[in-house]
Coordinates of C-alpha atoms in Angstrom, one line a residue:
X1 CA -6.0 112.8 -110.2
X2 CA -8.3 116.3 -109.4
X3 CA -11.7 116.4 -109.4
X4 CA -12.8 118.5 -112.1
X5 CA -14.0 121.9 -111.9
X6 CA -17.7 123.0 -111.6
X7 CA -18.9 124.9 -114.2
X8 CA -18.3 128.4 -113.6
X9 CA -21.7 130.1 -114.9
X10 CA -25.3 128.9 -115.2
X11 CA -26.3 126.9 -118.1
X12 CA -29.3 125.8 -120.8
X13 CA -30.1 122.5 -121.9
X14 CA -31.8 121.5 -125.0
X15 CA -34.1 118.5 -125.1
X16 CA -33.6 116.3 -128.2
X17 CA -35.5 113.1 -129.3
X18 CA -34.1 110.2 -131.6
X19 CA -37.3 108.1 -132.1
X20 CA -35.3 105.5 -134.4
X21 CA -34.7 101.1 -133.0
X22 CA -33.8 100.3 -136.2
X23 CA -30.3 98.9 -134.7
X24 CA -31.7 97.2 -132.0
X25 CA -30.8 94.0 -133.5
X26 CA -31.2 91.8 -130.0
X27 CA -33.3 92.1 -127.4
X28 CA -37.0 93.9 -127.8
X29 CA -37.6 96.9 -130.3
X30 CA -39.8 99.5 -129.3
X31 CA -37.5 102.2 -128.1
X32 CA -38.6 104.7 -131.1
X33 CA -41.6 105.3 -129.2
X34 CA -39.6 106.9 -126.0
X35 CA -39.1 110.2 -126.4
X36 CA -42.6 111.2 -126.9
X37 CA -43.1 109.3 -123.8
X38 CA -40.4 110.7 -121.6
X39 CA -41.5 114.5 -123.2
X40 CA -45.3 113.4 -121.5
X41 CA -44.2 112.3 -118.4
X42 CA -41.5 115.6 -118.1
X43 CA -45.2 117.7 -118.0
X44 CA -45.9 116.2 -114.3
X45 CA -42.5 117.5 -113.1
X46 CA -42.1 120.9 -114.8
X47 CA -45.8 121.9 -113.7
X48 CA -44.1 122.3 -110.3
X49 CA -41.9 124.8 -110.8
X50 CA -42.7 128.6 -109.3
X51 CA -41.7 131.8 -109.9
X52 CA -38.0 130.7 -112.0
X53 CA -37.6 127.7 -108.9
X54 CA -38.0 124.1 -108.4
X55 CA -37.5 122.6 -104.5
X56 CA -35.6 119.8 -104.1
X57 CA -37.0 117.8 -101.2
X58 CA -34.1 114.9 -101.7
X59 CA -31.4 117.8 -100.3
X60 CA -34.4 120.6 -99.1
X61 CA -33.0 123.2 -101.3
X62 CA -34.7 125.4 -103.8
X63 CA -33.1 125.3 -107.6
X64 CA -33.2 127.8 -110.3
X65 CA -35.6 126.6 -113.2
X66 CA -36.4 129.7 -115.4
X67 CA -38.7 129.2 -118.0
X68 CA -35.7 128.8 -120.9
X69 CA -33.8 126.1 -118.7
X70 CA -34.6 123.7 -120.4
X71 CA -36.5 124.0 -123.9
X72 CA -37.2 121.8 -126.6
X73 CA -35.4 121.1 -129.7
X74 CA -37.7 118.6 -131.1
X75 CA -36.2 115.7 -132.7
X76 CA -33.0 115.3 -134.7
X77 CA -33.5 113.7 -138.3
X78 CA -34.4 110.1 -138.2
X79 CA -34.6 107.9 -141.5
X80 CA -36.1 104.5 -140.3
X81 CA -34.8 102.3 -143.2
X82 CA -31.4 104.0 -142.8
X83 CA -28.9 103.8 -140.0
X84 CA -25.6 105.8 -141.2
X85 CA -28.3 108.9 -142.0
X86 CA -30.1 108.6 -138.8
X87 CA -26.8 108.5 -136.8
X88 CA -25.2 111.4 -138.7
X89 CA -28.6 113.4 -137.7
X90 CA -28.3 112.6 -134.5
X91 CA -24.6 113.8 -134.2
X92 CA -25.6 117.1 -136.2
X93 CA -28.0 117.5 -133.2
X94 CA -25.9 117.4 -130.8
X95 CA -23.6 119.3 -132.5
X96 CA -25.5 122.3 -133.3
X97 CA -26.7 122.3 -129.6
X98 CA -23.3 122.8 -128.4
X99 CA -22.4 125.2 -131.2
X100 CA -26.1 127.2 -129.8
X101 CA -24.4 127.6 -126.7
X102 CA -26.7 125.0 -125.0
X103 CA -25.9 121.3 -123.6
X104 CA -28.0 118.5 -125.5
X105 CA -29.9 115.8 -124.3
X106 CA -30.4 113.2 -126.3
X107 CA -33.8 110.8 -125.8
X108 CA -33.3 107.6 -127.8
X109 CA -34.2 105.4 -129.0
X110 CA -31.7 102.1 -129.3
X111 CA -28.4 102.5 -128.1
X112 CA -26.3 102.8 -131.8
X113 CA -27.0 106.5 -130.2
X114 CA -24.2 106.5 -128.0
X115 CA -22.0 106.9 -130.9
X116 CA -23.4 109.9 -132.4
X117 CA -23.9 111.4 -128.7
X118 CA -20.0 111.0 -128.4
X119 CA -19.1 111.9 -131.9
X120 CA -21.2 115.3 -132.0
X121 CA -19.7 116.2 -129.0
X122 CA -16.0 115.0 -130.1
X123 CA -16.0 117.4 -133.1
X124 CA -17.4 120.3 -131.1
X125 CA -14.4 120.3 -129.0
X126 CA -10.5 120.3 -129.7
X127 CA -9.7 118.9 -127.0
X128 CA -10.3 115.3 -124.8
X129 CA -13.9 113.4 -124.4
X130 CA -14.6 111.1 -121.8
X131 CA -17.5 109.1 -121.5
X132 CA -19.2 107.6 -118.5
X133 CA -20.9 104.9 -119.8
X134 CA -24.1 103.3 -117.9
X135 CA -24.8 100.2 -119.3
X136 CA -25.9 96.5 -118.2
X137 CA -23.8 95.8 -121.2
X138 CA -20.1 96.8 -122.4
X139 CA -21.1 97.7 -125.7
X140 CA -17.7 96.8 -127.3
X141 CA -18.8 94.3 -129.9
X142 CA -17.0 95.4 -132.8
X143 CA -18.9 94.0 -135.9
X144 CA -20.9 90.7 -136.1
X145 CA -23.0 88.9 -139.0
X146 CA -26.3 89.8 -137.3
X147 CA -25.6 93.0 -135.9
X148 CA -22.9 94.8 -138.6
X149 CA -20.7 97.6 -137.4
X150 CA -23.8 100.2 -135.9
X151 CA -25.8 98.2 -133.1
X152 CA -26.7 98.7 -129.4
X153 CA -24.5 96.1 -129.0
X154 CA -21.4 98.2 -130.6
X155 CA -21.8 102.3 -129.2
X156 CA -19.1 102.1 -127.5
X157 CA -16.6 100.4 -129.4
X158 CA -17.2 102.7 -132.2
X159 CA -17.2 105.8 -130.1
X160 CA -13.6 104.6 -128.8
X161 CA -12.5 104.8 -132.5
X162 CA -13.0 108.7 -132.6
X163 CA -9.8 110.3 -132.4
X164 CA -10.4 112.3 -129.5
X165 CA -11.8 109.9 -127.2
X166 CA -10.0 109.2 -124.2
X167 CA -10.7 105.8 -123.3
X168 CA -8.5 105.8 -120.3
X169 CA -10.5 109.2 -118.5
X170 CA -13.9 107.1 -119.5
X171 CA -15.4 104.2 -117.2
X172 CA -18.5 101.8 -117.7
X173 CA -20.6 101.6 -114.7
X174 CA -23.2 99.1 -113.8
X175 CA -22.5 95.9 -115.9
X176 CA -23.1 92.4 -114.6
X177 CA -23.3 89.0 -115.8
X178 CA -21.6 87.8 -119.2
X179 CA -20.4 89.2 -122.0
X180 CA -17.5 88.5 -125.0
X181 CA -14.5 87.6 -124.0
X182 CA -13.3 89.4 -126.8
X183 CA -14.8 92.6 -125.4
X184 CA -12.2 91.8 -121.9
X185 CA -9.8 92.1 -124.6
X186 CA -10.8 95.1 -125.9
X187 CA -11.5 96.8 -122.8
X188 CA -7.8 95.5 -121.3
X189 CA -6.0 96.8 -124.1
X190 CA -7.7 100.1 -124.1
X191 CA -7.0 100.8 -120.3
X192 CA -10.9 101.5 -120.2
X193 CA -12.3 100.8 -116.3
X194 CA -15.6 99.0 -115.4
X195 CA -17.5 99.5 -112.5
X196 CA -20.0 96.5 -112.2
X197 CA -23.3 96.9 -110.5
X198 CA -22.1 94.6 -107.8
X199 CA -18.9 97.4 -107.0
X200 CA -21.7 100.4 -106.7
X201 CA -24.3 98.1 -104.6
X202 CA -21.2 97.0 -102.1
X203 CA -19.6 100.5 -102.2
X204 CA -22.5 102.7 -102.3
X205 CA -23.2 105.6 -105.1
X206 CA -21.4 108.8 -103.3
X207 CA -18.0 106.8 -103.2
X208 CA -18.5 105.7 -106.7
X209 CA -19.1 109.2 -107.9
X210 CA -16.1 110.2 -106.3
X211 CA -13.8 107.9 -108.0
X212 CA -15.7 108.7 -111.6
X213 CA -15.3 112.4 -110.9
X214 CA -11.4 111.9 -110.4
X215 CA -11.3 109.3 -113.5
X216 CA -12.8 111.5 -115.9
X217 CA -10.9 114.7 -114.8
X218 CA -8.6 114.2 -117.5
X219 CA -10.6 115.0 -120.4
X220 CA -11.6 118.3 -121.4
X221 CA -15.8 117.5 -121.8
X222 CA -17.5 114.5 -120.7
X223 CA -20.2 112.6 -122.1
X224 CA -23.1 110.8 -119.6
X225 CA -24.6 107.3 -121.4
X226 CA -27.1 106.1 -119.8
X227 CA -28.5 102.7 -121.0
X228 CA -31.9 102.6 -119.0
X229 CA -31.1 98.7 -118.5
X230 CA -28.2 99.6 -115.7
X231 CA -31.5 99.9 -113.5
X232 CA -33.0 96.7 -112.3
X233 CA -35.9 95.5 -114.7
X234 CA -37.3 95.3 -111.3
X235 CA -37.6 99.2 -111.3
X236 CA -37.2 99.9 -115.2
X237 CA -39.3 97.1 -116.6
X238 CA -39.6 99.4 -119.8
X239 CA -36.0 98.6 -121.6
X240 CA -35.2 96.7 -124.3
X241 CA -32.7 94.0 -122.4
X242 CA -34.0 92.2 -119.0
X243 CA -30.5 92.0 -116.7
X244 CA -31.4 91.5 -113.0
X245 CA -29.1 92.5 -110.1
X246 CA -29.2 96.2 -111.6
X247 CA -28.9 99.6 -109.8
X248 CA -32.4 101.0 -107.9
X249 CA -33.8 103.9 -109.2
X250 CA -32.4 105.4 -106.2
X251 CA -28.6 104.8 -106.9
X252 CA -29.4 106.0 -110.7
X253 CA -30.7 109.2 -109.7
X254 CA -28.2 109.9 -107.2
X255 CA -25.2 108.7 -109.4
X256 CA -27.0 110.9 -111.9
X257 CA -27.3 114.0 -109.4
X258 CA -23.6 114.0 -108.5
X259 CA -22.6 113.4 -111.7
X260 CA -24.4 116.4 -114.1
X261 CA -22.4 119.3 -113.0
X262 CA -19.5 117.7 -114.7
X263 CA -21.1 116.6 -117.6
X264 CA -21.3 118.7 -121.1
X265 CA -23.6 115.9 -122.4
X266 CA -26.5 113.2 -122.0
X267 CA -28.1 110.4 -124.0
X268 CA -30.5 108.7 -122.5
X269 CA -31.7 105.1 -124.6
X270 CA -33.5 101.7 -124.3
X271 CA -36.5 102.8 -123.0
X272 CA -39.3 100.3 -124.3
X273 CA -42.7 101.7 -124.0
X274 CA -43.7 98.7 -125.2
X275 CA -42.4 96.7 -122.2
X276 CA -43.0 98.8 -119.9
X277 CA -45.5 98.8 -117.4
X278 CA -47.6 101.8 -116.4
X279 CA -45.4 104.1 -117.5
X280 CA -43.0 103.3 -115.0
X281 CA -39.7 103.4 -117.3
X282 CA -40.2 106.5 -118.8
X283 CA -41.5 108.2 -115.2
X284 CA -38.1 107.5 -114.3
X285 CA -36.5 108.7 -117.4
X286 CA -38.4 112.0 -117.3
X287 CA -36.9 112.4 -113.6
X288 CA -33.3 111.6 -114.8
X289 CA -33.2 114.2 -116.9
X290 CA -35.2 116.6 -114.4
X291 CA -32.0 116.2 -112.0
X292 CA -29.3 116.0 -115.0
X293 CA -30.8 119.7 -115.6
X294 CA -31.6 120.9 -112.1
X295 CA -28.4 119.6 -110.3
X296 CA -26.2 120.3 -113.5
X297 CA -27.5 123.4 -114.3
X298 CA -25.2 126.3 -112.1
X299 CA -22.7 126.2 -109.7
X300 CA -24.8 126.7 -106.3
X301 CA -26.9 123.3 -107.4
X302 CA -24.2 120.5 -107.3
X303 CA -25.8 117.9 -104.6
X304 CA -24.0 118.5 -101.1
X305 CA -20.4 116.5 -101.2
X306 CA -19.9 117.0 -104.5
X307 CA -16.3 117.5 -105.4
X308 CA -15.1 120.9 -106.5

């Protein structure tokens, strides 16, 4: 496979927030409180910016930030006693982004979100979506007693039933320990790839790039999931699922660096503020999407070996 292209032009983002657990059926709720957290500790970054730049110390480069880089969209509708409405708000959001011109990014909130991230984006385009999905988890449960059809435990497996998701462009990254063995079967059938967390710790993060940048070349726009439990709970003890052996904050901001230019979407869920400690969870969110906008936002800004 080719890499794909860079984008050609300079683009905008759109911040949006999804402040809604109500489908975080395992694990610890809290996750409605995140955006409003992330949006707080975004301030500390952006007051750094001068004169329509940022510098990048990681690769000593200066970045364009103008003032509308990024601006906020505030948050999509939310109905707390009602899933189906809340994730058909969220998908309008990231629709109407797209439709604006702009590329969304979506703060959850539980990760039900993935599916509306995907489906928004699905029917804004006619062509292929992939999605590269960071999780701890596979997220291929397809319905359960306790959990239904909508659940963190089922984004996945619902966003592979949109007709225009490729499953065989997208790849899971960061997984580890157990899971249903119904969801192998799933995943086997499907030709989906996983990546565990032990692949990117042995490999490193710029060779795993590299291969997710060829596997996703195939589809004509890409959606970025990011589960905040792919990082260790040692560095992101804010998350609604403990799973050790997990990616440093380090590997998830550099995967996340070399991966934005090629990305025409982002949903960022599971982080807890009500597990977290210090802030530490959504100082690390707030600086995932400061990259996903800074390295994704024009040509000149990929991170140095970035394929083009």
């Amino acid at each position: 496979m080719t890499a794909r292209a860079l984008p050609r032009t300079s683009r905008r983002f759109t911040l949006l927030g999804a402040p809604f657990d109500g489908a975080a059926t395992l694990g610890w709720p809290g996750s409605r409180y995140a955006p409003d957290r992330i949006r707080a500790a975004m301030r500390w970054i952006l007051q750094r910016r001068e004169g329509g730049q940022i510098y990048c110390l990681d690769h000593a480069a200066l970045h364009p930030f103008p003032d509308d880089l990024l601006t906020d969209g505030g948050d999509v509708h939310t109905v707390a006693h009602d899933l189906e409405a809340t994730l058909a708000g969220a998908a309008a959001g990231v629709r109407d982004t797209l439709a604006a011109g702009h590329t969304p990014v979506l703060l959850g909130g539980d990760d039900s979100l993935l599916y509306p991230a995907a489906r928004g984006l699905a029917e804004s385009t006619a062509g292929t979506v992939a999605v590269v999905h960071l999780d701890a988890h596979l997220d291929l449960l397809d319905r359960s007693e306790q959990q239904g059809a909508h659940s963190h435990s089922s984004g996945m497996r619902r966003a592979s039933e949109l007709p225009n998701v490729d499953l065989a462009a997208s790849v899971q990254l960061a997984s580890r320990h157990f899971n249903f063995p119904s969801s192998l079967s799933f995943r086997e059938q499907a030709g989906l790839r996983n990546i565990p967390a032990a692949e990117i710790h042995r490999r490193g993060t710029e060779a795993i790039a590299e291969d997710v940048i060829a596997q996703i070349a195939a589809a004509d726009r890409v959606l970025l999931a990011f589960d905040i439990d792919c990082v260790d709970p040692a560095h992101a003890p804010g998350a609604g699922a403990h799973e050790p052996g997990g990616l440093t904050s380090f590997q998830a901001l550099d995967l996340v660096q070399r991966l934005a230019p090629y990305v025409d979407a982002l949903v960022l869920t599971e982080v807890n503020p009500l597990t977290d400690l210090h802030d530490r969870t959504a100082n690390l969110a707030a600086y995932l999407v400061a990259h996903f906008v800074v390295h994704g936002g024009s040509p000149d800004a990929a991170p140095e070996g970035a394929l083009s």
